C-alpha cells in the first residue's frame, strides 16, 4: 500500500539499546543551517536526504531478508550475525539522513510502498536464495553505492554533512564485501544455480541503468540536485554550495557508477 514515508522513534529501552549499539551518532552536531542556504538548494537538500533515508531503510530490509535466508541455509553463525548487524548499520544511516534533513527544514514529501520493500529471491533452496540476495544487495547494490558516497564525502565541507557521509562510507565497505563472503561460503554448492544467479545479477544491474546511462530513459529528479550542486560559481562568496553538502552533479554521478560497474 502506497503512503507517505514517515519515521517514528519509540524511546525508552529500545532507544537506549540502539544508541549503545551505534553511539557515534551522538558525536555529530546536527545544528540547523537551512537559513544559510539558498532556498532552492535547501529544498534540494531536503529531497536528497529524505531519499537517502528511504534508500537506507530499503537496505535494512534487504539485509534482513538476506539474514533470514542465511539462517534457513544453516550458514555459519558469525556470518549470519554479520549480516544481521548490518541491518542496524542501515537503520543508523536512516537516522543520520533524517537528522540531516531536519537541519534544513525537515523531510520532503516521499511516497513509498513499505509492503513491497524487501527483495524477494527466486524460489529454490535456501542457499541459492541467500546467494541471490547477497549478489543483488552486496556485490552489486553496495558496491555501486560505495564509490559514489566516497566521492560525495570528499567534496563535502559542511560539518554535519561531512560527518554523516564519512560515517556511512566507513560502514558500507564491509557491507559490499559481505557478498563475496557469502559466495565463498556457499562454494561449489551453487554450481547448479549458476545460470539463474547470473540472470539475477544481470537484472539487478539493469535496474540501475537509469542512474549510469548518459541519457536516462526517465528523468531522474536527483539530476536537478546534482546539477545545482555543480553550479557552485553562482553562490555568493562564503555561502554553502551543493558540493559542500556532498551533492554530486549528474555527470559525475554517472561517471562514477560506470567505473564501478566495470570494476
Short mmCIF file of C-alpha atoms in Angstrom, two decimals:
data_model
loop_
_atom_site.label_atom_id
_atom_site.label_comp_id
_atom_site.label_asym_id
_atom_site.label_seq_id
_atom_site.Cartn_x
_atom_site.Cartn_y
_atom_site.Cartn_z
CA UNK A 1 0.00 0.00 0.00
CA UNK A 2 1.44 3.33 -1.07
CA UNK A 3 1.68 6.07 1.53
CA UNK A 4 3.98 8.79 2.85
CA UNK A 5 7.39 7.75 4.10
CA UNK A 6 7.36 8.59 7.80
CA UNK A 7 9.73 7.70 10.63
CA UNK A 8 8.98 7.25 14.31
CA UNK A 9 11.04 6.87 17.49
CA UNK A 10 9.80 4.75 20.39
CA UNK A 11 12.29 5.86 23.03
CA UNK A 12 12.89 4.10 26.31
CA UNK A 13 14.62 0.72 26.31
CA UNK A 14 14.55 0.42 22.51
CA UNK A 15 16.28 3.77 22.02
CA UNK A 16 18.84 3.02 24.75
CA UNK A 17 19.81 -0.29 23.16
CA UNK A 18 20.04 1.26 19.70
CA UNK A 19 22.19 4.10 20.98
CA UNK A 20 24.53 1.69 22.79
CA UNK A 21 24.91 -0.27 19.56
CA UNK A 22 25.72 2.81 17.47
CA UNK A 23 26.90 5.55 19.89
CA UNK A 24 28.82 7.63 17.32
CA UNK A 25 25.62 9.36 16.15
CA UNK A 26 25.62 11.43 19.33
CA UNK A 27 29.02 12.89 18.42
CA UNK A 28 27.64 14.67 15.34
CA UNK A 29 26.36 18.21 15.89
CA UNK A 30 23.12 18.50 13.91
CA UNK A 31 22.68 22.25 14.24
CA UNK A 32 20.09 23.86 11.92
CA UNK A 33 21.69 25.59 8.94
CA UNK A 34 18.87 25.81 6.39
CA UNK A 35 18.82 29.59 6.83
CA UNK A 36 22.37 29.64 5.44
CA UNK A 37 21.30 28.05 2.14
CA UNK A 38 19.68 29.42 -0.96
CA UNK A 39 16.00 28.32 -0.72
CA UNK A 40 16.29 26.24 -3.90
CA UNK A 41 19.34 24.42 -2.57
CA UNK A 42 17.64 23.88 0.80
CA UNK A 43 14.69 22.22 -0.96
CA UNK A 44 17.06 20.04 -2.98
CA UNK A 45 18.97 19.02 0.15
CA UNK A 46 15.72 18.11 1.93
CA UNK A 47 14.68 15.92 -1.01
CA UNK A 48 18.11 14.31 -1.31
CA UNK A 49 18.38 13.45 2.38
CA UNK A 50 14.79 12.22 2.51
CA UNK A 51 15.54 9.95 -0.43
CA UNK A 52 18.75 8.94 1.35
CA UNK A 53 16.82 7.96 4.47
CA UNK A 54 14.42 5.82 2.44
CA UNK A 55 17.27 4.20 0.48
CA UNK A 56 18.94 3.19 3.74
CA UNK A 57 15.60 1.93 5.08
CA UNK A 58 15.28 -0.25 1.98
CA UNK A 59 18.83 -1.52 2.53
CA UNK A 60 17.88 -2.50 6.08
CA UNK A 61 15.01 -4.55 4.65
CA UNK A 62 17.38 -6.17 2.14
CA UNK A 63 19.87 -7.19 4.81
CA UNK A 64 17.03 -8.51 6.97
CA UNK A 65 15.90 -10.70 4.04
CA UNK A 66 19.47 -11.88 3.48
CA UNK A 67 19.85 -12.69 7.18
CA UNK A 68 16.68 -14.79 7.14
CA UNK A 69 17.86 -16.71 4.05
CA UNK A 70 21.26 -17.36 5.63
CA UNK A 71 19.55 -18.72 8.74
CA UNK A 72 17.40 -21.01 6.62
CA UNK A 73 20.51 -22.20 4.78
CA UNK A 74 22.33 -23.06 8.01
CA UNK A 75 25.11 -20.55 7.37
CA UNK A 76 27.90 -20.08 9.94
CA UNK A 77 26.57 -18.12 12.90
CA UNK A 78 29.24 -15.42 12.66
CA UNK A 79 28.37 -14.83 9.01
CA UNK A 80 24.67 -14.60 9.88
CA UNK A 81 25.45 -12.24 12.77
CA UNK A 82 27.45 -10.03 10.43
CA UNK A 83 24.51 -9.72 8.04
CA UNK A 84 22.12 -9.07 10.93
CA UNK A 85 24.39 -6.37 12.35
CA UNK A 86 24.30 -4.61 9.01
CA UNK A 87 20.54 -4.15 9.48
CA UNK A 88 21.40 -2.00 12.50
CA UNK A 89 24.01 -0.12 10.46
CA UNK A 90 21.43 0.75 7.83
CA UNK A 91 18.88 1.89 10.40
CA UNK A 92 21.55 4.13 11.91
CA UNK A 93 22.07 5.57 8.43
CA UNK A 94 18.31 6.18 8.20
CA UNK A 95 18.52 8.26 11.36
CA UNK A 96 21.58 10.16 10.11
CA UNK A 97 19.89 11.13 6.85
CA UNK A 98 16.69 12.05 8.65
CA UNK A 99 18.52 14.27 11.11
CA UNK A 100 20.35 15.97 8.25
CA UNK A 101 17.02 16.69 6.58
CA UNK A 102 15.80 18.22 9.84
CA UNK A 103 18.73 20.65 9.88
CA UNK A 104 17.46 22.24 6.65
CA UNK A 105 13.74 22.30 7.36
CA UNK A 106 12.54 18.70 7.59
CA UNK A 107 11.70 15.84 5.28
CA UNK A 108 10.37 16.31 1.78
CA UNK A 109 7.15 14.51 0.75
CA UNK A 110 8.00 10.99 -0.38
CA UNK A 111 5.51 8.25 -1.27
CA UNK A 112 6.56 4.61 -0.78
CA UNK A 113 5.13 1.09 -0.58
CA UNK A 114 6.69 -0.42 2.52
CA UNK A 115 4.91 -3.74 2.00
CA UNK A 116 6.87 -4.23 -1.24
CA UNK A 117 10.16 -3.08 0.23
CA UNK A 118 12.05 -6.29 0.99
CA UNK A 119 13.64 -8.04 -2.01
CA UNK A 120 12.34 -11.49 -2.90
CA UNK A 121 14.68 -14.12 -4.35
CA UNK A 122 13.61 -16.67 -6.94
CA UNK A 123 12.08 -19.84 -5.48
CA UNK A 124 14.60 -22.53 -4.70
CA UNK A 125 16.87 -23.91 -1.98
CA UNK A 126 17.74 -21.51 0.82
CA UNK A 127 21.43 -21.44 -0.14
CA UNK A 128 20.55 -20.26 -3.67
CA UNK A 129 18.18 -17.64 -2.33
CA UNK A 130 20.84 -16.40 0.09
CA UNK A 131 23.39 -16.22 -2.73
CA UNK A 132 20.99 -14.29 -4.96
CA UNK A 133 20.23 -11.76 -2.22
CA UNK A 134 23.94 -11.42 -1.44
CA UNK A 135 24.69 -10.74 -5.11
CA UNK A 136 21.89 -8.21 -5.53
CA UNK A 137 22.30 -6.44 -2.18
CA UNK A 138 26.06 -6.56 -1.58
CA UNK A 139 28.01 -7.50 -4.69
CA UNK A 140 26.00 -5.08 -6.85
CA UNK A 141 23.97 -2.59 -4.79
CA UNK A 142 26.51 -1.79 -2.08
CA UNK A 143 29.49 -1.94 -4.45
CA UNK A 144 27.82 0.67 -6.65
CA UNK A 145 26.98 2.97 -3.76
CA UNK A 146 30.39 2.97 -2.02
CA UNK A 147 32.39 4.92 -4.66
CA UNK A 148 29.56 7.45 -5.06
CA UNK A 149 29.38 8.02 -1.31
CA UNK A 150 33.16 8.23 -1.03
CA UNK A 151 33.32 10.91 -3.72
CA UNK A 152 30.50 12.83 -2.05
CA UNK A 153 32.30 12.66 1.31
CA UNK A 154 35.48 14.06 -0.22
CA UNK A 155 33.62 17.06 -1.62
CA UNK A 156 31.54 17.83 1.49
CA UNK A 157 32.64 20.75 3.68
CA UNK A 158 29.54 21.39 5.79
CA UNK A 159 30.45 19.71 9.11
CA UNK A 160 27.30 17.64 9.71
CA UNK A 161 27.03 16.51 6.09
CA UNK A 162 30.71 15.56 6.01
CA UNK A 163 30.46 13.64 9.31
CA UNK A 164 27.40 11.72 8.14
CA UNK A 165 28.95 10.80 4.79
CA UNK A 166 32.23 9.74 6.43
CA UNK A 167 30.33 7.52 8.84
CA UNK A 168 28.23 5.89 6.11
CA UNK A 169 31.26 5.28 3.87
CA UNK A 170 33.08 3.51 6.72
CA UNK A 171 30.10 1.20 7.22
CA UNK A 172 29.33 0.48 3.58
CA UNK A 173 32.72 -1.03 2.68
CA UNK A 174 32.14 -4.18 4.79
CA UNK A 175 28.55 -4.30 3.52
CA UNK A 176 29.84 -4.59 -0.04
CA UNK A 177 32.38 -7.30 0.87
CA UNK A 178 29.73 -9.49 2.51
CA UNK A 179 28.52 -10.65 -0.91
CA UNK A 180 31.85 -12.29 -1.74
CA UNK A 181 31.96 -13.87 1.72
CA UNK A 182 28.55 -15.49 1.24
CA UNK A 183 29.50 -16.81 -2.20
CA UNK A 184 32.80 -18.18 -0.87
CA UNK A 185 30.99 -19.98 1.94
CA UNK A 186 28.42 -21.47 -0.46
CA UNK A 187 31.15 -22.52 -2.90
CA UNK A 188 30.51 -25.41 -5.26
CA UNK A 189 27.02 -25.95 -3.87
CA UNK A 190 25.95 -23.06 -6.10
CA UNK A 191 27.05 -24.83 -9.31
CA UNK A 192 23.51 -25.99 -10.22
CA UNK A 193 22.27 -22.42 -9.77
CA UNK A 194 24.98 -20.59 -11.70
CA UNK A 195 22.78 -19.69 -14.67
CA UNK A 196 19.89 -18.38 -12.57
CA UNK A 197 22.24 -16.39 -10.34
CA UNK A 198 23.90 -14.84 -13.40
CA UNK A 199 20.49 -13.86 -14.75
CA UNK A 200 19.56 -12.31 -11.39
CA UNK A 201 22.79 -10.31 -11.42
CA UNK A 202 22.11 -9.01 -14.93
CA UNK A 203 18.58 -7.96 -13.93
CA UNK A 204 19.92 -6.18 -10.87
CA UNK A 205 22.50 -4.26 -12.90
CA UNK A 206 19.86 -3.35 -15.48
CA UNK A 207 17.75 -1.92 -12.68
CA UNK A 208 20.42 0.70 -12.03
CA UNK A 209 20.72 1.64 -15.72
CA UNK A 210 18.79 4.95 -15.43
CA UNK A 211 21.45 6.11 -12.95
CA UNK A 212 24.50 5.35 -15.10
CA UNK A 213 23.31 5.88 -18.68
CA UNK A 214 24.35 9.14 -20.33
CA UNK A 215 20.73 9.94 -21.15
CA UNK A 216 18.32 8.28 -18.70
CA UNK A 217 15.12 6.97 -20.27
CA UNK A 218 13.17 8.63 -17.46
CA UNK A 219 14.32 11.90 -15.95
CA UNK A 220 15.87 11.30 -12.56
CA UNK A 221 14.77 14.04 -10.13
CA UNK A 222 18.13 13.70 -8.39
CA UNK A 223 19.75 15.12 -11.53
CA UNK A 224 18.35 18.51 -10.58
CA UNK A 225 20.05 18.31 -7.20
CA UNK A 226 23.33 17.29 -8.73
CA UNK A 227 23.19 19.97 -11.41
CA UNK A 228 22.54 22.66 -8.81
CA UNK A 229 25.42 21.24 -6.79
CA UNK A 230 27.69 21.73 -9.80
CA UNK A 231 26.84 25.41 -10.09
CA UNK A 232 28.99 26.47 -7.17
CA UNK A 233 30.18 29.53 -9.07
CA UNK A 234 26.69 31.06 -8.78
CA UNK A 235 26.72 31.05 -4.97
CA UNK A 236 27.72 34.18 -3.05
CA UNK A 237 31.23 34.06 -1.63
CA UNK A 238 31.25 32.09 1.61
CA UNK A 239 27.80 30.50 1.03
CA UNK A 240 27.32 26.75 1.14
CA UNK A 241 27.05 25.09 -2.27
CA UNK A 242 25.60 21.74 -3.25
CA UNK A 243 29.09 20.27 -3.46
CA UNK A 244 29.73 21.45 0.10
CA UNK A 245 26.74 19.35 1.17
CA UNK A 246 28.02 16.26 -0.65
CA UNK A 247 25.53 16.52 -3.55
CA UNK A 248 27.24 15.30 -6.71
CA UNK A 249 26.32 16.65 -10.12
CA UNK A 250 24.60 14.28 -12.55
CA UNK A 251 27.58 13.78 -14.85
CA UNK A 252 29.96 12.94 -12.02
CA UNK A 253 27.43 10.56 -10.50
CA UNK A 254 27.01 8.63 -13.76
CA UNK A 255 30.75 8.59 -14.43
CA UNK A 256 31.47 7.08 -11.00
CA UNK A 257 28.74 4.47 -11.43
CA UNK A 258 30.03 3.39 -14.84
CA UNK A 259 33.51 2.93 -13.39
CA UNK A 260 32.05 0.91 -10.51
CA UNK A 261 30.09 -1.27 -12.96
CA UNK A 262 33.24 -2.09 -14.93
CA UNK A 263 35.03 -2.99 -11.72
#
